[in-house]
Amino acid sequence: MTALLVKQRLPRAIAKHSQVKSRTAAKFSGAVTSYELHANVQKRSANALFRQLNVQGAKVCLDLGAGPGVNLDKLKRHYDYVLPFDLSLGMLKQNNADKTAVCGDMDALPFQSESFDAVYSNFAVQWSANLNRLFTELMRILKPGGRVYLSCVCAGSLNEIITAFKTIDSQNHVNEFHSFEQTKQFIQHCGFIIENAELKCYQDTYPEPLHAMRSIKAIGATNIHSQNKRQGLLTKSALKKVCDGYPLIAGQAIVSYHVGLFSLQKRAITV
Ligand SMILES: C[S@@+](CC[C@H](N)C(=O)[O-])C[C@H]1O[C@@H](n2cnc3c(N)ncnc32)[C@H](O)[C@@H]1O
């Protein structure tokens, strides 16, 4: 695959976040080989989004935060042209079938206004540093009447892991997420017609806490705001405490994701 690395002059506020972005890209690139194996919940939410597709003569679709391209084949059944876009070059390179992809930051979308008939984004926009601005940008790059299908991880997710880590310290070991209501407000504020908005709870089940915690690492979802590279490294006794503090249900370690599913439309121009 030939992935285009788009060099952009970043606005100052975004440049400040560039370290966080590099860490995010590195985490996802590091998770490339294990991602597909562990991305069970992601597959379920991708399918829920596919069930919402309303495609009438739509041609060009952007797969925002495409990752290793797991949704591309299905998207291509609905759209003439699908452009994968992701911050992680490692993720994009996983997809050997596609000759064109764009490696870039969703917080600085390098596209002209009214370029796309649709934007599909599964399990990615929660990584945006400014969700409100991202929705404004999605509105800009969509053609009138264009649609957005997106799933977004919301507050309440990974609560089991947060509980387990409370046994050792009060630091954030996983990312913080906007609430579903807050996400919906951002969307409304940008003027999208909301055709569907629902909050689902998806759960993965593991035989033991250690597996549950490893699954977060395998999908690149550990805390990107941590400056401390050693924070992820626990002593044996700390790890045991965390595992002992993991809330089990019927002896199983659950990982819960609260996911907002949205179908949005940009108003068509009326004369
Ligand atoms: C959980 S994966 C989802 C991948 C795929 N959409 C799926 O359904 O499995 C999230 C993806 O978002 C990408 N990502 C994170 N921050 C991003 C950003 N600022 N701009 C573009 N992509 C980003 C990551 O590199 C990763 O590939």
PDB file of C-alpha atoms and ligand atoms in Angstrom:
ATOM      1  CA  MET A   1       0.000   0.000   0.000  1.00  0.00           C
ATOM      2  CA  THR A   2       1.140   3.543  -0.701  1.00  0.00           C
ATOM      3  CA  ALA A   3       0.053   5.754   2.152  1.00  0.00           C
ATOM      4  CA  LEU A   4       0.373   9.470   1.567  1.00  0.00           C
ATOM      5  CA  LEU A   5       1.903  11.290   4.480  1.00  0.00           C
ATOM      6  CA  VAL A   6       0.221  14.676   4.320  1.00  0.00           C
ATOM      7  CA  LYS A   7       2.438  17.363   5.773  1.00  0.00           C
ATOM      8  CA  GLN A   8       0.323  20.077   7.282  1.00  0.00           C
ATOM      9  CA  ARG A   9       1.044  23.332   9.057  1.00  0.00           C
ATOM     10  CA  LEU A  10      -0.800  22.732  12.273  1.00  0.00           C
ATOM     11  CA  PRO A  11      -2.680  25.494  14.066  1.00  0.00           C
ATOM     12  CA  ARG A  12      -0.856  26.465  17.282  1.00  0.00           C
ATOM     13  CA  ALA A  13      -3.403  24.862  19.628  1.00  0.00           C
ATOM     14  CA  ILE A  14      -3.088  21.566  17.780  1.00  0.00           C
ATOM     15  CA  ALA A  15       0.715  21.766  17.632  1.00  0.00           C
ATOM     16  CA  LYS A  16       0.648  21.811  21.452  1.00  0.00           C
ATOM     17  CA  HIS A  17      -1.017  18.422  21.301  1.00  0.00           C
ATOM     18  CA  SER A  18       1.482  16.990  18.850  1.00  0.00           C
ATOM     19  CA  GLN A  19       3.259  14.957  21.528  1.00  0.00           C
ATOM     20  CA  VAL A  20      -0.036  13.367  22.521  1.00  0.00           C
ATOM     21  CA  LYS A  21      -0.727  12.671  18.835  1.00  0.00           C
ATOM     22  CA  SER A  22       2.668  11.021  18.357  1.00  0.00           C
ATOM     23  CA  ARG A  23       2.022   8.852  21.398  1.00  0.00           C
ATOM     24  CA  THR A  24      -1.434   7.898  20.083  1.00  0.00           C
ATOM     25  CA  ALA A  25      -0.020   7.029  16.664  1.00  0.00           C
ATOM     26  CA  ALA A  26       2.783   5.007  18.289  1.00  0.00           C
ATOM     27  CA  LYS A  27       0.334   3.127  20.521  1.00  0.00           C
ATOM     28  CA  PHE A  28      -1.868   2.178  17.594  1.00  0.00           C
ATOM     29  CA  SER A  29       1.093   1.310  15.365  1.00  0.00           C
ATOM     30  CA  GLY A  30       2.391  -0.867  18.215  1.00  0.00           C
ATOM     31  CA  ALA A  31      -0.994  -2.583  18.462  1.00  0.00           C
ATOM     32  CA  VAL A  32      -1.214  -3.425  14.755  1.00  0.00           C
ATOM     33  CA  THR A  33      -0.581  -7.167  14.966  1.00  0.00           C
ATOM     34  CA  SER A  34      -2.889  -7.799  17.921  1.00  0.00           C
ATOM     35  CA  TYR A  35      -5.631  -5.308  16.976  1.00  0.00           C
ATOM     36  CA  GLU A  36      -7.862  -7.461  14.801  1.00  0.00           C
ATOM     37  CA  LEU A  37      -7.713 -10.372  17.224  1.00  0.00           C
ATOM     38  CA  HIS A  38      -8.942  -8.261  20.142  1.00  0.00           C
ATOM     39  CA  ALA A  39     -11.259  -5.810  18.402  1.00  0.00           C
ATOM     40  CA  ASN A  40     -14.476  -7.747  19.120  1.00  0.00           C
ATOM     41  CA  VAL A  41     -16.508  -4.859  20.450  1.00  0.00           C
ATOM     42  CA  GLN A  42     -15.270  -2.672  17.590  1.00  0.00           C
ATOM     43  CA  LYS A  43     -16.613  -5.243  15.100  1.00  0.00           C
ATOM     44  CA  ARG A  44     -20.020  -5.205  16.766  1.00  0.00           C
ATOM     45  CA  SER A  45     -20.276  -1.437  16.673  1.00  0.00           C
ATOM     46  CA  ALA A  46     -19.040  -1.382  13.036  1.00  0.00           C
ATOM     47  CA  ASN A  47     -21.854  -3.752  12.124  1.00  0.00           C
ATOM     48  CA  ALA A  48     -24.405  -1.633  13.978  1.00  0.00           C
ATOM     49  CA  LEU A  49     -23.253   1.343  11.894  1.00  0.00           C
ATOM     50  CA  PHE A  50     -23.506  -0.660   8.670  1.00  0.00           C
ATOM     51  CA  ARG A  51     -27.126  -1.428   9.501  1.00  0.00           C
ATOM     52  CA  GLN A  52     -27.802   2.327   9.536  1.00  0.00           C
ATOM     53  CA  LEU A  53     -26.323   3.098   6.116  1.00  0.00           C
ATOM     54  CA  ASN A  54     -28.710   4.976   3.882  1.00  0.00           C
ATOM     55  CA  VAL A  55     -26.960   5.173   0.542  1.00  0.00           C
ATOM     56  CA  GLN A  56     -28.631   6.677  -2.492  1.00  0.00           C
ATOM     57  CA  GLY A  57     -26.187   7.269  -5.317  1.00  0.00           C
ATOM     58  CA  ALA A  58     -23.464   8.211  -2.836  1.00  0.00           C
ATOM     59  CA  LYS A  59     -20.024   8.023  -4.380  1.00  0.00           C
ATOM     60  CA  VAL A  60     -17.186   9.132  -2.168  1.00  0.00           C
ATOM     61  CA  CYS A  61     -16.802   8.004   1.437  1.00  0.00           C
ATOM     62  CA  LEU A  62     -14.118   8.869   3.983  1.00  0.00           C
ATOM     63  CA  ASP A  63     -13.257   6.131   6.503  1.00  0.00           C
ATOM     64  CA  LEU A  64     -12.103   8.306   9.391  1.00  0.00           C
ATOM     65  CA  GLY A  65      -9.748   6.474  11.763  1.00  0.00           C
ATOM     66  CA  ALA A  66      -9.802   3.508   9.413  1.00  0.00           C
ATOM     67  CA  GLY A  67      -7.215   1.556  11.414  1.00  0.00           C
ATOM     68  CA  PRO A  68      -6.057  -1.588   9.590  1.00  0.00           C
ATOM     69  CA  GLY A  69      -8.902  -1.233   7.074  1.00  0.00           C
ATOM     70  CA  VAL A  70     -11.248  -3.764   8.657  1.00  0.00           C
ATOM     71  CA  ASN A  71     -14.353  -1.999   7.316  1.00  0.00           C
ATOM     72  CA  LEU A  72     -13.140  -1.115   3.833  1.00  0.00           C
ATOM     73  CA  ASP A  73     -14.444  -4.129   1.924  1.00  0.00           C
ATOM     74  CA  LYS A  74     -17.948  -3.630   3.267  1.00  0.00           C
ATOM     75  CA  LEU A  75     -17.847   0.123   2.633  1.00  0.00           C
ATOM     76  CA  LYS A  76     -16.799  -0.484  -0.960  1.00  0.00           C
ATOM     77  CA  ARG A  77     -19.989  -2.451  -1.517  1.00  0.00           C
ATOM     78  CA  HIS A  78     -21.893   0.783  -0.882  1.00  0.00           C
ATOM     79  CA  TYR A  79     -19.617   3.524  -2.236  1.00  0.00           C
ATOM     80  CA  ASP A  80     -17.742   3.927  -5.522  1.00  0.00           C
ATOM     81  CA  TYR A  81     -14.659   5.239  -3.759  1.00  0.00           C
ATOM     82  CA  VAL A  82     -13.590   4.857  -0.128  1.00  0.00           C
ATOM     83  CA  LEU A  83     -10.621   6.786   1.254  1.00  0.00           C
ATOM     84  CA  PRO A  84      -8.998   5.340   4.404  1.00  0.00           C
ATOM     85  CA  PHE A  85      -7.622   8.019   6.760  1.00  0.00           C
ATOM     86  CA  ASP A  86      -5.689   7.374   9.957  1.00  0.00           C
ATOM     87  CA  LEU A  87      -3.080   8.919  12.257  1.00  0.00           C
ATOM     88  CA  SER A  88      -1.121   5.677  12.404  1.00  0.00           C
ATOM     89  CA  LEU A  89       0.894   4.801   9.311  1.00  0.00           C
ATOM     90  CA  GLY A  90       1.466   1.342  10.811  1.00  0.00           C
ATOM     91  CA  MET A  91      -2.291   0.742  10.900  1.00  0.00           C
ATOM     92  CA  LEU A  92      -2.782   1.940   7.305  1.00  0.00           C
ATOM     93  CA  LYS A  93       0.069  -0.222   6.033  1.00  0.00           C
ATOM     94  CA  GLN A  94      -1.721  -3.310   7.337  1.00  0.00           C
ATOM     95  CA  ASN A  95      -4.213  -2.981   4.550  1.00  0.00           C
ATOM     96  CA  ASN A  96      -2.412  -4.361   1.520  1.00  0.00           C
ATOM     97  CA  ALA A  97      -5.343  -4.155  -0.854  1.00  0.00           C
ATOM     98  CA  ASP A  98      -5.712  -0.383  -0.919  1.00  0.00           C
ATOM     99  CA  LYS A  99      -3.229   1.570  -2.967  1.00  0.00           C
ATOM    100  CA  THR A 100      -4.261   4.947  -1.604  1.00  0.00           C
ATOM    101  CA  ALA A 101      -4.757   6.107   1.949  1.00  0.00           C
ATOM    102  CA  VAL A 102      -4.088   9.309   3.819  1.00  0.00           C
ATOM    103  CA  CYS A 103      -2.068   9.383   7.017  1.00  0.00           C
ATOM    104  CA  GLY A 104      -3.115  12.464   8.967  1.00  0.00           C
ATOM    105  CA  ASP A 105      -4.800  13.893  12.018  1.00  0.00           C
ATOM    106  CA  MET A 106      -8.581  14.109  12.293  1.00  0.00           C
ATOM    107  CA  ASP A 107      -8.056  17.369  14.199  1.00  0.00           C
ATOM    108  CA  ALA A 108      -6.553  18.950  11.084  1.00  0.00           C
ATOM    109  CA  LEU A 109      -8.460  17.402   8.188  1.00  0.00           C
ATOM    110  CA  PRO A 110      -6.540  18.027   4.944  1.00  0.00           C
ATOM    111  CA  PHE A 111      -9.578  18.053   2.646  1.00  0.00           C
ATOM    112  CA  GLN A 112     -11.383  20.665   0.605  1.00  0.00           C
ATOM    113  CA  SER A 113     -14.910  21.671   1.539  1.00  0.00           C
ATOM    114  CA  GLU A 114     -17.750  19.519   0.195  1.00  0.00           C
ATOM    115  CA  SER A 115     -15.448  16.650  -0.855  1.00  0.00           C
ATOM    116  CA  PHE A 116     -17.364  13.658   0.517  1.00  0.00           C
ATOM    117  CA  ASP A 117     -20.831  12.142   0.193  1.00  0.00           C
ATOM    118  CA  ALA A 118     -20.344  10.270   3.451  1.00  0.00           C
ATOM    119  CA  VAL A 119     -18.044   9.880   6.416  1.00  0.00           C
ATOM    120  CA  TYR A 120     -17.901   6.542   8.222  1.00  0.00           C
ATOM    121  CA  SER A 121     -16.012   6.402  11.489  1.00  0.00           C
ATOM    122  CA  ASN A 122     -15.996   3.474  13.871  1.00  0.00           C
ATOM    123  CA  PHE A 123     -14.425   3.679  17.340  1.00  0.00           C
ATOM    124  CA  ALA A 124     -12.114   6.563  16.446  1.00  0.00           C
ATOM    125  CA  VAL A 125     -13.498  10.073  17.066  1.00  0.00           C
ATOM    126  CA  GLN A 126     -13.057   9.773  20.857  1.00  0.00           C
ATOM    127  CA  TRP A 127      -9.358  10.361  20.102  1.00  0.00           C
ATOM    128  CA  SER A 128     -10.073  13.862  18.830  1.00  0.00           C
ATOM    129  CA  ALA A 129      -8.584  16.648  20.950  1.00  0.00           C
ATOM    130  CA  ASN A 130     -11.603  18.824  20.129  1.00  0.00           C
ATOM    131  CA  LEU A 131     -14.755  16.903  19.305  1.00  0.00           C
ATOM    132  CA  ASN A 132     -16.815  20.055  18.855  1.00  0.00           C
ATOM    133  CA  ARG A 133     -14.412  21.370  16.206  1.00  0.00           C
ATOM    134  CA  LEU A 134     -14.198  17.951  14.557  1.00  0.00           C
ATOM    135  CA  PHE A 135     -17.966  17.930  13.981  1.00  0.00           C
ATOM    136  CA  THR A 136     -17.753  21.429  12.465  1.00  0.00           C
ATOM    137  CA  GLU A 137     -15.007  20.145  10.165  1.00  0.00           C
ATOM    138  CA  LEU A 138     -17.049  17.086   9.190  1.00  0.00           C
ATOM    139  CA  MET A 139     -19.875  19.447   8.267  1.00  0.00           C
ATOM    140  CA  ARG A 140     -17.425  21.437   6.100  1.00  0.00           C
ATOM    141  CA  ILE A 141     -15.983  18.493   4.152  1.00  0.00           C
ATOM    142  CA  LEU A 142     -19.402  16.902   3.487  1.00  0.00           C
ATOM    143  CA  LYS A 143     -21.427  17.709   0.402  1.00  0.00           C
ATOM    144  CA  PRO A 144     -24.923  19.106   1.053  1.00  0.00           C
ATOM    145  CA  GLY A 145     -27.194  16.196   1.955  1.00  0.00           C
ATOM    146  CA  GLY A 146     -24.125  14.100   2.886  1.00  0.00           C
ATOM    147  CA  ARG A 147     -24.189  11.718   5.822  1.00  0.00           C
ATOM    148  CA  VAL A 148     -22.003  10.778   8.771  1.00  0.00           C
ATOM    149  CA  TYR A 149     -22.148   7.369  10.435  1.00  0.00           C
ATOM    150  CA  LEU A 150     -20.092   7.227  13.554  1.00  0.00           C
ATOM    151  CA  SER A 151     -19.577   5.379  16.770  1.00  0.00           C
ATOM    152  CA  CYS A 152     -17.856   7.079  19.667  1.00  0.00           C
ATOM    153  CA  VAL A 153     -16.655   5.641  22.965  1.00  0.00           C
ATOM    154  CA  CYS A 154     -18.388   7.538  25.789  1.00  0.00           C
ATOM    155  CA  ALA A 155     -18.028   8.068  29.537  1.00  0.00           C
ATOM    156  CA  GLY A 156     -18.661   4.981  31.645  1.00  0.00           C
ATOM    157  CA  SER A 157     -16.448   2.852  29.414  1.00  0.00           C
ATOM    158  CA  LEU A 158     -13.659   0.723  30.941  1.00  0.00           C
ATOM    159  CA  ASN A 159     -15.110   1.283  34.420  1.00  0.00           C
ATOM    160  CA  GLU A 160     -13.974  -2.173  35.556  1.00  0.00           C
ATOM    161  CA  ILE A 161     -10.377  -1.278  34.725  1.00  0.00           C
ATOM    162  CA  ILE A 162     -10.680   2.091  36.463  1.00  0.00           C
ATOM    163  CA  THR A 163     -12.020   0.310  39.580  1.00  0.00           C
ATOM    164  CA  ALA A 164      -9.175  -2.211  39.520  1.00  0.00           C
ATOM    165  CA  PHE A 165      -6.484   0.478  39.284  1.00  0.00           C
ATOM    166  CA  LYS A 166      -8.004   2.399  42.210  1.00  0.00           C
ATOM    167  CA  THR A 167      -6.456  -0.280  44.430  1.00  0.00           C
ATOM    168  CA  ILE A 168      -2.964   1.127  43.730  1.00  0.00           C
ATOM    169  CA  ASP A 169      -3.283   4.872  43.030  1.00  0.00           C
ATOM    170  CA  SER A 170      -5.584   7.675  41.925  1.00  0.00           C
ATOM    171  CA  GLN A 171      -4.009   8.246  38.491  1.00  0.00           C
ATOM    172  CA  ASN A 172      -5.911   7.856  35.227  1.00  0.00           C
ATOM    173  CA  HIS A 173      -4.736   4.633  33.644  1.00  0.00           C
ATOM    174  CA  VAL A 174      -7.276   4.758  30.834  1.00  0.00           C
ATOM    175  CA  ASN A 175      -8.512   7.666  28.741  1.00  0.00           C
ATOM    176  CA  GLU A 176     -11.367   9.903  29.787  1.00  0.00           C
ATOM    177  CA  PHE A 177     -14.336  10.133  27.450  1.00  0.00           C
ATOM    178  CA  HIS A 178     -17.111  12.651  26.837  1.00  0.00           C
ATOM    179  CA  SER A 179     -20.593  11.624  27.968  1.00  0.00           C
ATOM    180  CA  PHE A 180     -23.135  10.552  25.341  1.00  0.00           C
ATOM    181  CA  GLU A 181     -25.212  13.689  26.065  1.00  0.00           C
ATOM    182  CA  GLN A 182     -22.195  15.965  25.692  1.00  0.00           C
ATOM    183  CA  THR A 183     -21.285  14.305  22.375  1.00  0.00           C
ATOM    184  CA  LYS A 184     -24.853  14.765  21.178  1.00  0.00           C
ATOM    185  CA  GLN A 185     -24.745  18.437  22.156  1.00  0.00           C
ATOM    186  CA  PHE A 186     -21.562  18.954  20.110  1.00  0.00           C
ATOM    187  CA  ILE A 187     -23.336  17.396  17.129  1.00  0.00           C
ATOM    188  CA  GLN A 188     -26.480  19.501  17.562  1.00  0.00           C
ATOM    189  CA  HIS A 189     -24.386  22.640  17.982  1.00  0.00           C
ATOM    190  CA  CYS A 190     -22.869  22.069  14.513  1.00  0.00           C
ATOM    191  CA  GLY A 191     -26.286  21.943  12.881  1.00  0.00           C
ATOM    192  CA  PHE A 192     -26.436  18.292  11.806  1.00  0.00           C
ATOM    193  CA  ILE A 193     -29.812  16.628  11.417  1.00  0.00           C
ATOM    194  CA  ILE A 194     -29.644  13.696  13.863  1.00  0.00           C
ATOM    195  CA  GLU A 195     -31.320  10.739  12.158  1.00  0.00           C
ATOM    196  CA  ASN A 196     -30.323   8.317  14.873  1.00  0.00           C
ATOM    197  CA  ALA A 197     -28.573   8.613  18.230  1.00  0.00           C
ATOM    198  CA  GLU A 198     -28.360   5.717  20.625  1.00  0.00           C
ATOM    199  CA  LEU A 199     -26.151   4.600  23.460  1.00  0.00           C
ATOM    200  CA  LYS A 200     -25.191   0.919  23.569  1.00  0.00           C
ATOM    201  CA  CYS A 201     -23.197  -0.997  26.108  1.00  0.00           C
ATOM    202  CA  TYR A 202     -20.916  -3.586  24.504  1.00  0.00           C
ATOM    203  CA  GLN A 203     -18.985  -6.003  26.691  1.00  0.00           C
ATOM    204  CA  ASP A 204     -16.025  -8.286  26.214  1.00  0.00           C
ATOM    205  CA  THR A 205     -15.554 -11.189  28.626  1.00  0.00           C
ATOM    206  CA  TYR A 206     -12.188 -12.598  29.676  1.00  0.00           C
ATOM    207  CA  PRO A 207     -11.352 -15.588  31.885  1.00  0.00           C
ATOM    208  CA  GLU A 208      -9.139 -13.443  34.124  1.00  0.00           C
ATOM    209  CA  PRO A 209      -8.387  -9.780  34.906  1.00  0.00           C
ATOM    210  CA  LEU A 210      -4.910  -9.865  33.354  1.00  0.00           C
ATOM    211  CA  HIS A 211      -6.373 -10.804  29.976  1.00  0.00           C
ATOM    212  CA  ALA A 212      -8.949  -8.042  30.292  1.00  0.00           C
ATOM    213  CA  MET A 213      -6.248  -5.466  30.959  1.00  0.00           C
ATOM    214  CA  ARG A 214      -4.049  -6.743  28.147  1.00  0.00           C
ATOM    215  CA  SER A 215      -6.967  -6.332  25.743  1.00  0.00           C
ATOM    216  CA  ILE A 216      -6.888  -2.572  26.302  1.00  0.00           C
ATOM    217  CA  LYS A 217      -3.212  -2.469  25.400  1.00  0.00           C
ATOM    218  CA  ALA A 218      -3.801  -4.687  22.384  1.00  0.00           C
ATOM    219  CA  ILE A 219      -6.232  -2.174  20.902  1.00  0.00           C
ATOM    220  CA  GLY A 220      -3.998   0.822  21.748  1.00  0.00           C
ATOM    221  CA  ALA A 221      -6.403   2.303  24.304  1.00  0.00           C
ATOM    222  CA  THR A 222      -4.158   2.909  27.292  1.00  0.00           C
ATOM    223  CA  ASN A 223      -3.962   6.478  28.595  1.00  0.00           C
ATOM    224  CA  ILE A 224      -2.431   8.743  25.927  1.00  0.00           C
ATOM    225  CA  HIS A 225      -2.145  11.688  28.304  1.00  0.00           C
ATOM    226  CA  SER A 226       0.314   9.928  30.532  1.00  0.00           C
ATOM    227  CA  GLN A 227       3.723  11.661  30.261  1.00  0.00           C
ATOM    228  CA  ASN A 228       5.255   8.908  32.315  1.00  0.00           C
ATOM    229  CA  LYS A 229       6.499   6.113  30.074  1.00  0.00           C
ATOM    230  CA  ARG A 230       6.899   3.864  33.093  1.00  0.00           C
ATOM    231  CA  GLN A 231       3.332   4.367  34.255  1.00  0.00           C
ATOM    232  CA  GLY A 232       2.188   1.339  32.298  1.00  0.00           C
ATOM    233  CA  LEU A 233       4.863  -0.777  33.966  1.00  0.00           C
ATOM    234  CA  LEU A 234       3.688  -2.234  37.247  1.00  0.00           C
ATOM    235  CA  THR A 235       5.665  -4.128  39.839  1.00  0.00           C
ATOM    236  CA  LYS A 236       4.568  -7.724  40.364  1.00  0.00           C
ATOM    237  CA  SER A 237       2.878  -6.855  43.651  1.00  0.00           C
ATOM    238  CA  ALA A 238       1.074  -3.811  42.175  1.00  0.00           C
ATOM    239  CA  LEU A 239      -0.155  -5.931  39.265  1.00  0.00           C
ATOM    240  CA  LYS A 240      -1.448  -8.536  41.710  1.00  0.00           C
ATOM    241  CA  LYS A 241      -3.289  -5.830  43.668  1.00  0.00           C
ATOM    242  CA  VAL A 242      -4.871  -4.501  40.471  1.00  0.00           C
ATOM    243  CA  CYS A 243      -5.938  -8.005  39.411  1.00  0.00           C
ATOM    244  CA  ASP A 244      -7.329  -8.726  42.913  1.00  0.00           C
ATOM    245  CA  GLY A 245      -9.282  -5.451  42.762  1.00  0.00           C
ATOM    246  CA  TYR A 246     -10.841  -6.245  39.376  1.00  0.00           C
ATOM    247  CA  PRO A 247     -14.620  -6.658  39.794  1.00  0.00           C
ATOM    248  CA  LEU A 248     -15.574 -10.144  38.567  1.00  0.00           C
ATOM    249  CA  ILE A 249     -19.003 -11.252  37.410  1.00  0.00           C
ATOM    250  CA  ALA A 250     -19.602 -14.996  37.725  1.00  0.00           C
ATOM    251  CA  GLY A 251     -15.829 -15.403  37.893  1.00  0.00           C
ATOM    252  CA  GLN A 252     -15.322 -13.578  34.585  1.00  0.00           C
ATOM    253  CA  ALA A 253     -13.542 -10.279  33.932  1.00  0.00           C
ATOM    254  CA  ILE A 254     -15.796  -8.010  31.867  1.00  0.00           C
ATOM    255  CA  VAL A 255     -14.635  -4.961  29.912  1.00  0.00           C
ATOM    256  CA  SER A 256     -17.527  -2.581  29.192  1.00  0.00           C
ATOM    257  CA  TYR A 257     -17.666   0.002  26.441  1.00  0.00           C
ATOM    258  CA  HIS A 258     -20.448   2.589  26.372  1.00  0.00           C
ATOM    259  CA  VAL A 259     -20.709   3.494  22.733  1.00  0.00           C
ATOM    260  CA  GLY A 260     -22.681   6.302  21.106  1.00  0.00           C
ATOM    261  CA  LEU A 261     -23.979   5.349  17.644  1.00  0.00           C
ATOM    262  CA  PHE A 262     -24.944   8.262  15.417  1.00  0.00           C
ATOM    263  CA  SER A 263     -26.389   8.752  11.919  1.00  0.00           C
ATOM    264  CA  LEU A 264     -26.228  12.383  10.894  1.00  0.00           C
ATOM    265  CA  GLN A 265     -27.107  14.367   7.829  1.00  0.00           C
ATOM    266  CA  LYS A 266     -25.942  17.711   6.527  1.00  0.00           C
ATOM    267  CA  ARG A 267     -28.903  19.704   5.267  1.00  0.00           C
ATOM    268  CA  ALA A 268     -29.305  19.694   1.492  1.00  0.00           C
ATOM    269  CA  ILE A 269     -29.366  23.147  -0.068  1.00  0.00           C
ATOM    270  CA  THR A 270     -32.939  24.279  -0.664  1.00  0.00           C
ATOM    271  CA  VAL A 271     -33.805  26.991  -3.156  1.00  0.00           C
TER     272      VAL A 271
HETATM  273  C1  LIG B   1      -9.967   1.624  17.755  1.00  0.00           C
HETATM  274  S1  LIG B   1      -9.227   1.961  16.206  1.00  0.00           S
HETATM  275  C2  LIG B   1     -10.612   1.787  15.106  1.00  0.00           C
HETATM  276  C3  LIG B   1     -10.197   1.242  13.773  1.00  0.00           C
HETATM  277  C4  LIG B   1     -11.335   0.905  12.814  1.00  0.00           C
HETATM  278  N1  LIG B   1     -12.128   2.075  12.503  1.00  0.00           N
HETATM  279  C5  LIG B   1     -12.229  -0.202  13.346  1.00  0.00           C
HETATM  280  O1  LIG B   1     -13.447  -0.118  13.152  1.00  0.00           O
HETATM  281  O2  LIG B   1     -11.732  -1.195  13.893  1.00  0.00           O
HETATM  282  C6  LIG B   1      -9.045   3.731  16.291  1.00  0.00           C
HETATM  283  C7  LIG B   1      -8.221   4.286  15.138  1.00  0.00           C
HETATM  284  O3  LIG B   1      -8.246   5.714  15.232  1.00  0.00           O
HETATM  285  C8  LIG B   1      -6.967   6.189  14.857  1.00  0.00           C
HETATM  286  N2  LIG B   1      -6.770   7.540  15.375  1.00  0.00           N
HETATM  287  C9  LIG B   1      -6.536   7.905  16.662  1.00  0.00           C
HETATM  288  N3  LIG B   1      -6.368   9.237  16.743  1.00  0.00           N
HETATM  289  C10 LIG B   1      -6.518   9.713  15.470  1.00  0.00           C
HETATM  290  C11 LIG B   1      -6.445  11.019  14.905  1.00  0.00           C
HETATM  291  N4  LIG B   1      -6.200  12.096  15.666  1.00  0.00           N
HETATM  292  N5  LIG B   1      -6.633  11.150  13.576  1.00  0.00           N
HETATM  293  C12 LIG B   1      -6.864  10.064  12.784  1.00  0.00           C
HETATM  294  N6  LIG B   1      -6.949   8.805  13.268  1.00  0.00           N
HETATM  295  C13 LIG B   1      -6.775   8.628  14.598  1.00  0.00           C
HETATM  296  C14 LIG B   1      -6.001   5.170  15.439  1.00  0.00           C
HETATM  297  O4  LIG B   1      -4.727   5.228  14.838  1.00  0.00           O
HETATM  298  C15 LIG B   1      -6.746   3.860  15.197  1.00  0.00           C
HETATM  299  O5  LIG B   1      -6.360   3.264  13.990  1.00  0.00           O
END
